[in-house]
Every structure is written in structure tokens, then in C-alpha cells.
Amino acid sequence: MMNVYQVVSDTNVGGAGRYLLNYVKHFNREHFKVTVLIPENSMLKPLLNDVADITVIEVPFMADKSYDKRCVKAMQEIFSGEKIDIVHTHASLSARIAARRAKAGAVVSTRHCIEPPGRFPTSVVKGILNNLLCDVYVAVSDAVAQNLADCGIKREKIHTVCNGVEPVTKLSETERYAERNKRGILEDETVFGVFARLEEVKGHQYFIEAAKQFLKKGGRGKFLIVGDGSLMEELKKQAAGVPEIIFTGYVPDTATLLNITDVNVLSSRSEAMSLAILEAMSLGIPTIATNVGGNPQLVKPKENGLLTEFSDSGGMAEAFLKMAENKAFYKQCAEHAGDLYRRQYTAEIMVKNLEKLYEEVANESK
């Protein structure tokens, strides 16, 4: 049985946390033993406590920090004396250093975002250090794989294992109609939704401007902005006087809102591999996304959605109109979105691909 230690330093449940939760739900319990290291007071703890057949260890000095020498010492003590095959870290430099010092099997690290390569000579030093501390880097998309190479990681160390997600529970048509009706959504209105924190990188201002242009051209629709963040008040001012733009604020479970959405929208400046796109695909919902990062890998124009350039509100408004007015095109995109999810992006597929990589890496390190 292969002994795997997963390390996540985030205290919130972000992309790395959701990735981990999908992994621990679906890993092969006959072939793998899994221990999870998390910070003290992590929001992941109660969620992990509900998962059978794993061990959870809280580590001090780890919370929301990639490196802390006290954390290195604490993890080195945990790793020492254990027969570990894989230490899989998610942005934790402390864990990689501790694993190397403890000689704790092969070290794997997943990059969940796209990072700027940095300036010379710092970028070169970081590249050398990262290559020494890690046997394999996992990229969650082809764009992230390229980003790792740009940051100095050796090509032979980079492996792409695309994100996968659990399917969102689908409402019946009766339930969906009732939820839309409750929110004043008319039958002839197309619902466009952005599910993202309200921060500059997500480009909500361009979504709002596109919504205004869509409505000005006679489009019928509602625009959901789901989430919270530092730009809430600024964005509300921009949307003032347009009742079709609806701010929901923070919603702990967005499944119902996603179910009543017709078109998922990403207006971001940067994306690694969007979980929001994958969750929409699981319901057969097409996406309009910016042509950045991992988005083009998921959204195939004229197949399961449309791509626009970042900050091009006019182009996004035209995409809104096409989705709203061309019913045959919309139906085709919806069918292809669901098909692509089931073929490539389920949580089970992601975990199987990851475990195959674990076995290859462990064999090479013996």
C-alpha cells in the first residue's frame, strides 16, 4: 500500500482545498493510505472529518504561509521515522524543505494558479531552488504547465493533471422554474452568471458594461454577480440604475443559483483552470469566457461556449446576444458542455490520473 501525505497550508477552502476534498473522497482505498496536513483552525478540518479512511494532522506555524522555519521543523518531525512514498504539497515551501530533510519519499507539488515568472536574477534562483526541492510539478492545465516552464521548472518535471469536480446536483425542471420565478426571472429572459470573488483580477466591471450594452441592444436577461469582495461597493455604483444586474453577496452553497443560470460567464484577466467552468459544464451550462490561461482548454468556441478578449465588453455583449437569441446554437453548446465534462473533467478521472502519476513517480524514486 502506498503511503501519501497531502499538505495544504490555506486556512480557507479555496482551489487547493477543493482539489484536496475531491481527492480524499475518491482515492483508491485499497492501494493508498492518505494522511492530510493542514494548519491549525483550518476551515477544511470539519469537512475532512467527514471523510472516512484518512488521518488529519494539524500543524502549527503553517496558516496561510508558504514558508516558516518553525513549520519546517514541525513537519520534519512528523515525516521522520515514517515510511512515506509521496509528499504532495500545495504551495507549501515548508513542506517541501521538510520532506527533503526527512528523506520522505518523492516530493510532488501542484500549482493551482498562474504566477508571474519574476525578474532576473531572483527568477533564476527560485527556479534552481524549486527544481531541487521537488521531483514532480503537477499543473492543473496546459497553461499552468507553460507557466511552470516559464518560471524555470525543468520540462521533464512538469506533468499536467487537469482539475476535476463533483457534479453539481441538478434541480428538476419544476424546481428550476420555481426558483427562477421566486427571483422574478421571466421565461423569455436569459440568465448570465458570474461566480467569483469581487476582486480586480476577475474583471467584473467588463461584465457589467457588457450587460448594459446587451440590454441597450434589446436583449432580455438577468445578470447574477455571485460572491463578495473588496470591489462590492464600487461595482454596485457602476451597476446603479440597472435592476437586471443582481448582486447576491456571499452565498455558501451556489448550487441553486448555478441551476437557474443559463450561461456561465468568466470575465477574468487570469485563470489557471476554472472550477466554475467545470461545475457549470457538469450541469450542461455553456460558458462565455475570456481567452486567457486555462479557459481556452475548456471552452471551445462554437462547441460548448464562446471566448472573448479580456476587457472587451463589446465583444462580450455580442456573445451574450448570440447565446440568448440563437436557440439552436445554445442547445448545441449545452449538450457539448455536459459531454466534455463527463469524458474528461469528473473528480474520479482527476484522481485516477493523479494516482497513476504517484505510482510512476514512486517507482522512479526507488
Short mmCIF file of N, CA, C and O in Angstrom, two decimals, residues 6 8 13-25 88 90 110 112 138-140 161-164 275 350-351 354 358:
data_model
loop_
_atom_site.label_atom_id
_atom_site.label_comp_id
_atom_site.label_asym_id
_atom_site.label_seq_id
_atom_site.Cartn_x
_atom_site.Cartn_y
_atom_site.Cartn_z
N GLN A 6 -0.65 14.49 2.04
CA GLN A 6 -1.11 15.68 1.34
C GLN A 6 -0.94 16.88 2.28
O GLN A 6 -1.29 16.80 3.47
N VAL A 8 -1.74 21.04 2.69
CA VAL A 8 -2.39 22.28 2.24
C VAL A 8 -2.24 23.33 3.33
O VAL A 8 -2.66 23.10 4.48
N VAL A 13 -11.17 27.54 2.25
CA VAL A 13 -11.41 26.45 1.31
C VAL A 13 -11.41 27.04 -0.10
O VAL A 13 -12.45 27.34 -0.68
N GLY A 14 -10.21 27.25 -0.62
CA GLY A 14 -10.06 27.77 -1.97
C GLY A 14 -9.87 26.65 -2.97
O GLY A 14 -10.30 25.51 -2.76
N GLY A 15 -9.18 26.98 -4.07
CA GLY A 15 -8.98 25.99 -5.12
C GLY A 15 -8.22 24.77 -4.65
O GLY A 15 -8.59 23.62 -4.95
N ALA A 16 -7.13 24.98 -3.86
CA ALA A 16 -6.35 23.85 -3.37
C ALA A 16 -7.16 23.00 -2.41
O ALA A 16 -7.08 21.76 -2.43
N GLY A 17 -7.95 23.65 -1.56
CA GLY A 17 -8.78 22.92 -0.62
C GLY A 17 -9.83 22.08 -1.30
O GLY A 17 -10.08 20.92 -0.93
N ARG A 18 -10.46 22.62 -2.32
CA ARG A 18 -11.49 21.87 -3.05
C ARG A 18 -10.87 20.72 -3.84
O ARG A 18 -11.45 19.63 -3.95
N TYR A 19 -9.68 20.94 -4.37
CA TYR A 19 -8.92 19.90 -5.05
C TYR A 19 -8.66 18.74 -4.09
O TYR A 19 -8.87 17.56 -4.41
N LEU A 20 -8.21 19.08 -2.87
CA LEU A 20 -7.92 18.07 -1.86
C LEU A 20 -9.19 17.31 -1.47
O LEU A 20 -9.17 16.07 -1.34
N LEU A 21 -10.29 18.03 -1.28
CA LEU A 21 -11.54 17.37 -0.89
C LEU A 21 -11.99 16.37 -1.96
O LEU A 21 -12.46 15.27 -1.64
N ASN A 22 -11.86 16.74 -3.22
CA ASN A 22 -12.20 15.81 -4.29
C ASN A 22 -11.29 14.59 -4.26
O ASN A 22 -11.73 13.45 -4.47
N TYR A 23 -10.01 14.82 -3.97
CA TYR A 23 -9.07 13.70 -3.92
C TYR A 23 -9.43 12.72 -2.80
O TYR A 23 -9.50 11.50 -3.02
N VAL A 24 -9.64 13.22 -1.59
CA VAL A 24 -9.86 12.31 -0.46
C VAL A 24 -11.19 11.57 -0.55
O VAL A 24 -11.36 10.50 0.04
N LYS A 25 -12.13 12.12 -1.30
CA LYS A 25 -13.41 11.41 -1.49
C LYS A 25 -13.26 10.23 -2.45
O LYS A 25 -13.98 9.24 -2.33
N HIS A 88 2.80 15.23 -1.16
CA HIS A 88 2.19 16.08 -2.19
C HIS A 88 1.82 17.40 -1.55
O HIS A 88 0.93 17.49 -0.70
N HIS A 90 0.81 21.61 -1.73
CA HIS A 90 0.02 22.57 -2.50
C HIS A 90 0.48 23.97 -2.06
O HIS A 90 -0.08 24.57 -1.15
N THR A 110 1.66 20.71 -6.56
CA THR A 110 0.69 21.17 -7.55
C THR A 110 0.63 22.69 -7.56
O THR A 110 0.53 23.32 -6.50
N HIS A 112 -1.75 25.67 -8.59
CA HIS A 112 -3.16 25.89 -8.85
C HIS A 112 -3.44 27.24 -9.50
O HIS A 112 -4.61 27.58 -9.73
N VAL A 138 2.93 19.24 -10.65
CA VAL A 138 1.65 18.98 -11.30
C VAL A 138 1.03 20.30 -11.71
O VAL A 138 0.87 21.21 -10.88
N ALA A 139 0.70 20.41 -12.98
CA ALA A 139 0.00 21.60 -13.49
C ALA A 139 -1.47 21.23 -13.68
O ALA A 139 -1.78 20.16 -14.22
N VAL A 140 -2.39 22.11 -13.27
CA VAL A 140 -3.81 21.80 -13.38
C VAL A 140 -4.37 22.11 -14.76
O VAL A 140 -5.54 21.84 -15.03
N VAL A 161 -2.12 17.33 -14.86
CA VAL A 161 -3.28 16.56 -14.39
C VAL A 161 -4.40 17.57 -14.21
O VAL A 161 -4.41 18.33 -13.24
N CYS A 162 -5.31 17.58 -15.15
CA CYS A 162 -6.35 18.62 -15.15
C CYS A 162 -7.29 18.49 -13.95
O CYS A 162 -7.55 17.40 -13.45
N ASN A 163 -7.77 19.63 -13.51
CA ASN A 163 -8.77 19.64 -12.44
C ASN A 163 -9.99 18.81 -12.82
O ASN A 163 -10.34 18.70 -14.00
N GLY A 164 -10.63 18.27 -11.81
CA GLY A 164 -11.91 17.61 -11.98
C GLY A 164 -12.79 17.97 -10.80
O GLY A 164 -12.28 18.29 -9.72
N LEU A 275 -12.68 26.19 -11.79
CA LEU A 275 -13.64 25.24 -11.23
C LEU A 275 -15.07 25.68 -11.55
O LEU A 275 -15.96 24.84 -11.69
N MET A 350 -9.86 12.83 -12.51
CA MET A 350 -8.70 13.56 -11.98
C MET A 350 -7.92 12.69 -11.00
O MET A 350 -6.68 12.61 -11.07
N VAL A 351 -8.62 12.04 -10.09
CA VAL A 351 -7.95 11.24 -9.06
C VAL A 351 -7.23 10.04 -9.67
O VAL A 351 -6.10 9.71 -9.29
N LEU A 354 -4.08 11.26 -11.20
CA LEU A 354 -3.12 11.64 -10.17
C LEU A 354 -2.48 10.40 -9.55
O LEU A 354 -1.25 10.34 -9.35
N TYR A 358 1.40 9.20 -9.23
CA TYR A 358 2.04 8.81 -7.97
C TYR A 358 2.83 7.50 -8.14
O TYR A 358 3.97 7.39 -7.69
#
